[in-house]
mmCIF file of C-alpha atoms in Angstrom:
data_model
loop_
_atom_site.group_PDB
_atom_site.id
_atom_site.type_symbol
_atom_site.label_atom_id
_atom_site.label_comp_id
_atom_site.label_asym_id
_atom_site.label_seq_id
_atom_site.Cartn_x
_atom_site.Cartn_y
_atom_site.Cartn_z
ATOM 1 C CA MET G 1 10.321 -35.341 -62.179
ATOM 2 C CA ARG G 2 8.883 -38.400 -60.414
ATOM 3 C CA VAL G 3 10.411 -39.156 -57.011
ATOM 4 C CA LEU G 4 10.075 -42.161 -54.714
ATOM 5 C CA LEU G 5 11.004 -41.432 -51.095
ATOM 6 C CA ILE G 6 12.085 -44.031 -48.531
ATOM 7 C CA ASP G 7 12.552 -42.735 -44.972
ATOM 8 C CA ASP G 8 11.447 -44.208 -41.656
ATOM 9 C CA HIS G 9 10.864 -40.834 -39.953
ATOM 10 C CA ALA G 10 7.207 -39.999 -40.562
ATOM 11 C CA LEU G 11 7.384 -36.246 -39.912
ATOM 12 C CA PHE G 12 10.378 -35.786 -42.195
ATOM 13 C CA ARG G 13 8.860 -38.038 -44.862
ATOM 14 C CA PHE G 14 5.545 -36.201 -44.939
ATOM 15 C CA GLY G 15 7.207 -32.802 -44.776
ATOM 16 C CA LEU G 16 9.559 -33.570 -47.653
ATOM 17 C CA GLN G 17 6.706 -34.971 -49.721
ATOM 18 C CA GLU G 18 4.749 -31.761 -49.246
ATOM 19 C CA LEU G 19 7.811 -29.656 -50.092
ATOM 20 C CA LEU G 20 8.473 -31.562 -53.314
ATOM 21 C CA GLU G 21 4.847 -31.494 -54.419
ATOM 22 C CA ARG G 22 4.680 -27.741 -53.848
ATOM 23 C CA ARG G 23 7.611 -27.439 -56.251
ATOM 24 C CA GLY G 24 5.692 -29.352 -58.921
ATOM 25 C CA ILE G 25 7.507 -32.647 -58.351
ATOM 26 C CA GLU G 26 5.408 -35.809 -58.319
ATOM 27 C CA VAL G 27 6.036 -38.092 -55.338
ATOM 28 C CA VAL G 28 4.951 -41.508 -56.598
ATOM 29 C CA ALA G 29 5.353 -43.034 -53.130
ATOM 30 C CA ALA G 30 6.641 -42.047 -49.678
ATOM 31 C CA LEU G 31 7.481 -45.178 -47.712
ATOM 32 C CA ARG G 32 8.852 -46.007 -44.268
ATOM 33 C CA ASP G 33 10.808 -49.214 -44.955
ATOM 34 C CA GLY G 34 13.280 -50.366 -47.550
ATOM 35 C CA ARG G 35 11.721 -53.718 -48.351
ATOM 36 C CA THR G 36 8.438 -52.139 -49.377
ATOM 37 C CA GLY G 37 10.423 -49.471 -51.190
ATOM 38 C CA VAL G 38 12.261 -51.994 -53.364
ATOM 39 C CA ALA G 39 8.952 -53.484 -54.477
ATOM 40 C CA ARG G 40 7.385 -50.077 -55.201
ATOM 41 C CA VAL G 41 10.368 -48.943 -57.227
ATOM 42 C CA ALA G 42 9.828 -51.922 -59.522
ATOM 43 C CA GLU G 43 6.149 -51.011 -59.838
ATOM 44 C CA THR G 44 6.481 -47.259 -60.373
ATOM 45 C CA LEU G 45 9.923 -46.841 -62.026
ATOM 46 C CA PRO G 46 10.489 -43.301 -60.688
ATOM 47 C CA ASP G 47 12.956 -40.834 -62.177
ATOM 48 C CA VAL G 48 14.926 -40.830 -58.919
ATOM 49 C CA VAL G 49 14.863 -42.597 -55.550
ATOM 50 C CA LEU G 50 15.609 -40.637 -52.364
ATOM 51 C CA LEU G 51 16.811 -43.107 -49.747
ATOM 52 C CA ASP G 52 17.458 -42.647 -46.030
ATOM 53 C CA LEU G 53 20.672 -44.158 -44.692
ATOM 54 C CA ARG G 54 19.701 -45.061 -41.121
ATOM 55 C CA MET G 55 16.608 -47.263 -41.005
ATOM 56 C CA PRO G 56 15.849 -49.773 -38.247
ATOM 57 C CA GLU G 57 14.685 -52.739 -40.315
ATOM 58 C CA HIS G 58 16.853 -52.505 -43.410
ATOM 59 C CA ASP G 59 20.062 -50.481 -43.650
ATOM 60 C CA GLY G 60 19.990 -47.874 -46.402
ATOM 61 C CA VAL G 61 23.154 -49.165 -48.057
ATOM 62 C CA GLU G 62 21.689 -52.674 -48.103
ATOM 63 C CA VAL G 63 18.541 -51.365 -49.780
ATOM 64 C CA LEU G 64 20.707 -49.378 -52.186
ATOM 65 C CA ARG G 65 22.553 -52.534 -53.255
ATOM 66 C CA GLU G 66 19.265 -54.341 -53.866
ATOM 67 C CA LEU G 67 17.956 -51.473 -55.956
ATOM 68 C CA ARG G 68 21.196 -51.180 -57.898
ATOM 69 C CA THR G 69 21.150 -54.911 -58.700
ATOM 70 C CA ALA G 70 17.553 -54.766 -59.919
ATOM 71 C CA HIS G 71 17.834 -51.372 -61.627
ATOM 72 C CA PRO G 72 21.468 -50.741 -62.688
ATOM 73 C CA ARG G 73 20.726 -47.345 -64.243
ATOM 74 C CA MET G 74 18.146 -46.054 -61.771
ATOM 75 C CA PRO G 75 19.171 -42.647 -60.318
ATOM 76 C CA ILE G 76 19.423 -43.110 -56.533
ATOM 77 C CA ALA G 77 20.476 -40.519 -53.955
ATOM 78 C CA MET G 78 21.051 -40.954 -50.232
ATOM 79 C CA LEU G 79 19.412 -38.276 -48.082
ATOM 80 C CA THR G 80 20.756 -38.446 -44.547
ATOM 81 C CA THR G 81 22.055 -36.624 -41.486
ATOM 82 C CA SER G 82 25.340 -38.568 -41.499
ATOM 83 C CA ALA G 83 28.537 -36.817 -42.569
ATOM 84 C CA ASP G 84 30.637 -39.811 -41.540
ATOM 85 C CA GLU G 85 33.365 -40.670 -44.049
ATOM 86 C CA ARG G 86 32.556 -44.399 -43.893
ATOM 87 C CA ASP G 87 28.910 -43.764 -44.761
ATOM 88 C CA VAL G 88 29.783 -41.468 -47.667
ATOM 89 C CA ILE G 89 32.282 -43.896 -49.187
ATOM 90 C CA ALA G 90 30.098 -46.974 -48.588
ATOM 91 C CA SER G 91 27.134 -45.314 -50.272
ATOM 92 C CA LEU G 92 29.078 -44.185 -53.335
ATOM 93 C CA GLN G 93 30.763 -47.569 -53.667
ATOM 94 C CA ALA G 94 27.365 -49.272 -53.491
ATOM 95 C CA GLY G 95 26.167 -47.201 -56.439
ATOM 96 C CA ALA G 96 24.575 -44.025 -55.062
ATOM 97 C CA GLN G 97 24.659 -41.128 -57.526
ATOM 98 C CA GLY G 98 24.028 -38.633 -54.786
ATOM 99 C CA TYR G 99 24.890 -38.173 -51.107
ATOM 100 C CA LEU G 100 22.822 -35.303 -49.738
ATOM 101 C CA LEU G 101 22.290 -33.970 -46.230
ATOM 102 C CA LYS G 102 18.881 -33.395 -44.676
ATOM 103 C CA ASP G 103 19.718 -29.877 -43.514
ATOM 104 C CA MET G 104 20.357 -28.574 -47.034
ATOM 105 C CA GLU G 105 18.282 -25.724 -48.431
ATOM 106 C CA PRO G 106 15.179 -26.742 -50.436
ATOM 107 C CA ASP G 107 16.420 -25.059 -53.629
ATOM 108 C CA ALA G 108 19.751 -26.868 -53.326
ATOM 109 C CA LEU G 109 17.954 -30.191 -52.873
ATOM 110 C CA ILE G 110 15.787 -29.654 -55.956
ATOM 111 C CA ALA G 111 18.852 -28.673 -58.002
ATOM 112 C CA ALA G 112 20.769 -31.721 -56.764
ATOM 113 C CA LEU G 113 17.908 -34.034 -57.710
ATOM 114 C CA GLY G 114 17.918 -32.565 -61.201
ATOM 115 C CA GLU G 115 21.653 -33.254 -61.507
ATOM 116 C CA VAL G 116 21.199 -36.847 -60.312
ATOM 117 C CA VAL G 117 18.379 -37.446 -62.798
ATOM 118 C CA ARG G 118 20.684 -36.197 -65.565
ATOM 119 C CA GLY G 119 23.166 -38.891 -64.599
ATOM 120 C CA ARG G 120 25.646 -36.795 -62.640
ATOM 121 C CA THR G 121 27.121 -37.632 -59.249
ATOM 122 C CA VAL G 122 26.261 -35.053 -56.595
ATOM 123 C CA VAL G 123 27.731 -34.855 -53.093
ATOM 124 C CA ALA G 124 26.903 -32.213 -50.495
ATOM 125 C CA PRO G 125 29.583 -29.483 -50.819
ATOM 126 C CA GLU G 126 30.632 -29.764 -47.174
ATOM 127 C CA LEU G 127 31.582 -33.414 -47.776
ATOM 128 C CA ILE G 128 34.097 -32.739 -50.566
ATOM 129 C CA GLY G 129 36.932 -32.613 -48.017
ATOM 130 C CA ILE G 130 35.951 -36.061 -46.744
ATOM 131 C CA LEU G 131 36.126 -37.448 -50.263
ATOM 132 C CA ALA G 132 39.502 -35.830 -50.787
ATOM 133 C CA ARG G 133 40.961 -37.465 -47.693
ATOM 134 C CA ALA G 134 39.587 -40.831 -48.768
ATOM 135 C CA VAL G 135 40.967 -40.472 -52.269
ATOM 136 C CA GLN G 136 44.441 -39.563 -50.983
ATOM 137 C CA GLY G 137 44.818 -43.031 -49.518
ATOM 138 C CA GLU G 138 43.494 -44.912 -52.554
ATOM 139 C CA THR G 139 44.595 -43.143 -55.720
ATOM 140 C CA THR G 140 47.273 -44.201 -58.145
ATOM 141 C CA GLY G 141 50.482 -42.326 -58.825
ATOM 142 C CA GLU G 142 48.891 -40.761 -61.875
ATOM 143 C CA ARG G 143 46.131 -39.268 -59.745
ATOM 144 C CA HIS G 144 48.662 -37.729 -57.416
ATOM 145 C CA HIS G 145 49.921 -35.697 -60.380
ATOM 146 C CA PRO G 146 46.754 -34.498 -62.098
ATOM 147 C CA ARG G 147 47.112 -32.430 -65.231
ATOM 148 C CA HIS G 148 45.943 -29.232 -63.584
ATOM 149 C CA ALA G 149 48.871 -27.361 -65.142
ATOM 150 C CA ASP G 150 47.040 -27.674 -68.478
ATOM 151 C CA LEU G 151 44.088 -25.649 -67.213
ATOM 152 C CA THR G 152 43.614 -22.113 -68.483
ATOM 153 C CA PRO G 153 43.211 -19.346 -65.869
ATOM 154 C CA ARG G 154 39.450 -19.315 -66.481
ATOM 155 C CA GLU G 155 39.225 -23.109 -66.151
ATOM 156 C CA HIS G 156 41.214 -22.962 -62.918
ATOM 157 C CA GLU G 157 38.823 -20.319 -61.616
ATOM 158 C CA ILE G 158 35.800 -22.454 -62.477
ATOM 159 C CA LEU G 159 37.438 -25.535 -60.930
ATOM 160 C CA CYS G 160 37.671 -23.653 -57.641
ATOM 161 C CA HIS G 161 33.975 -22.846 -57.848
ATOM 162 C CA LEU G 162 33.279 -26.545 -58.416
ATOM 163 C CA ALA G 163 35.240 -27.272 -55.248
ATOM 164 C CA GLU G 164 32.890 -24.901 -53.428
ATOM 165 C CA GLY G 165 29.924 -26.918 -54.692
ATOM 166 C CA HIS G 166 28.570 -24.163 -56.952
ATOM 167 C CA SER G 167 26.185 -24.990 -59.792
ATOM 168 C CA ASN G 168 26.756 -23.882 -63.402
ATOM 169 C CA LYS G 169 24.104 -21.203 -62.938
ATOM 170 C CA THR G 170 25.787 -19.828 -59.821
ATOM 171 C CA ILE G 171 29.233 -19.889 -61.442
ATOM 172 C CA GLY G 172 27.890 -18.075 -64.484
ATOM 173 C CA ARG G 173 26.330 -15.383 -62.324
ATOM 174 C CA LEU G 174 29.506 -14.905 -60.279
ATOM 175 C CA LEU G 175 31.754 -14.709 -63.346
ATOM 176 C CA GLY G 176 29.381 -12.826 -65.622
ATOM 177 C CA ILE G 177 29.184 -15.579 -68.268
ATOM 178 C CA THR G 178 26.371 -17.796 -69.547
ATOM 179 C CA ASP G 179 25.476 -21.220 -68.193
ATOM 180 C CA GLY G 180 26.386 -22.684 -71.588
ATOM 181 C CA THR G 181 29.866 -21.197 -71.437
ATOM 182 C CA VAL G 182 30.364 -22.585 -67.943
ATOM 183 C CA LYS G 183 29.261 -26.010 -69.173
ATOM 184 C CA LEU G 184 31.862 -25.938 -71.957
ATOM 185 C CA HIS G 185 34.585 -24.981 -69.479
ATOM 186 C CA VAL G 186 33.531 -27.781 -67.116
ATOM 187 C CA LYS G 187 33.734 -30.309 -69.957
ATOM 188 C CA ALA G 188 37.260 -29.090 -70.739
ATOM 189 C CA ILE G 189 38.245 -29.329 -67.070
ATOM 190 C CA LEU G 190 37.008 -32.917 -66.801
ATOM 191 C CA ARG G 191 38.858 -33.874 -69.982
ATOM 192 C CA LYS G 192 42.134 -32.291 -68.902
ATOM 193 C CA LEU G 193 41.979 -33.812 -65.420
ATOM 194 C CA ASP G 194 40.959 -37.169 -66.914
ATOM 195 C CA VAL G 195 37.924 -37.531 -64.642
ATOM 196 C CA HIS G 196 34.268 -38.192 -65.314
ATOM 197 C CA SER G 197 32.370 -36.025 -62.842
ATOM 198 C CA ARG G 198 32.361 -32.626 -61.156
ATOM 199 C CA VAL G 199 32.797 -34.359 -57.807
ATOM 200 C CA GLU G 200 36.050 -36.007 -58.921
ATOM 201 C CA ALA G 201 37.337 -32.665 -60.230
ATOM 202 C CA ALA G 202 36.425 -30.977 -56.946
ATOM 203 C CA VAL G 203 38.233 -33.691 -54.990
ATOM 204 C CA ILE G 204 41.401 -33.077 -57.013
ATOM 205 C CA ALA G 205 41.147 -29.340 -56.318
ATOM 206 C CA VAL G 206 40.844 -29.976 -52.577
ATOM 207 C CA GLU G 207 43.478 -32.684 -52.192
ATOM 208 C CA ARG G 208 46.051 -30.741 -54.238
ATOM 209 C CA SER G 209 45.189 -27.420 -52.530
ATOM 210 C CA LEU G 210 44.717 -25.841 -55.946
ATOM 211 C CA CYS G 211 42.375 -23.219 -54.573
ATOM 212 C CA ALA G 212 44.105 -22.342 -51.320
ATOM 213 C CA ARG G 213 43.318 -18.789 -50.287
ATOM 214 C CA PRO G 214 46.486 -16.686 -50.298
ATOM 215 C CA GLN G 215 47.531 -15.462 -46.864
ATOM 216 C CA THR G 216 47.382 -11.718 -46.235
ATOM 217 C CA ASP G 217 49.728 -9.603 -44.182
ATOM 218 C CA ASP G 218 47.073 -9.390 -41.442
ATOM 219 C CA GLU G 219 46.940 -13.165 -41.032
ATOM 220 C CA PRO G 220 49.386 -15.124 -38.856
#
């Protein structure tokens, strides 16, 4: 995997570069400003761009739009400290395939980058609720009545794991099934819910409270 990193904070930038390189990931460039980053992306054509959101000279979303115009299919993920709903939605609408938080675990970051490179949309698990609230105000009548009734018990169980942000490998380990079997179930879930990504499926699970934990007698 070849990564190009754009972040104006030198300590974070250098630290992340070292972390990625220790994991066998090539960092083709680690840059402090978006304008230089846009030019270097054209020169290096990395597998994925990691882009900071808050930068003093050029806003991350602005840089994202420039990159998306020049490279429509380039995998690009925002890596930021902001969990603000407006930032999440603006980034995804501008074409980001990932919205990741800087305090995530290294293994989770590497896994998320792999998903982005494979063309999937990845959002930090703790932000799924934000997406759900945003979707509730924008979806059509059809989306308010997703076909979750068509899901088998196993598919429903896996959907709830998706809502928790679990990977196929983690789901397989928790349920005692192979990654390949999980992948087949996820494909069936996406088809039945008429969505195109795990994130969309997770949003449906959250906004429809499909995975609400049953209340026990000890709870108020």
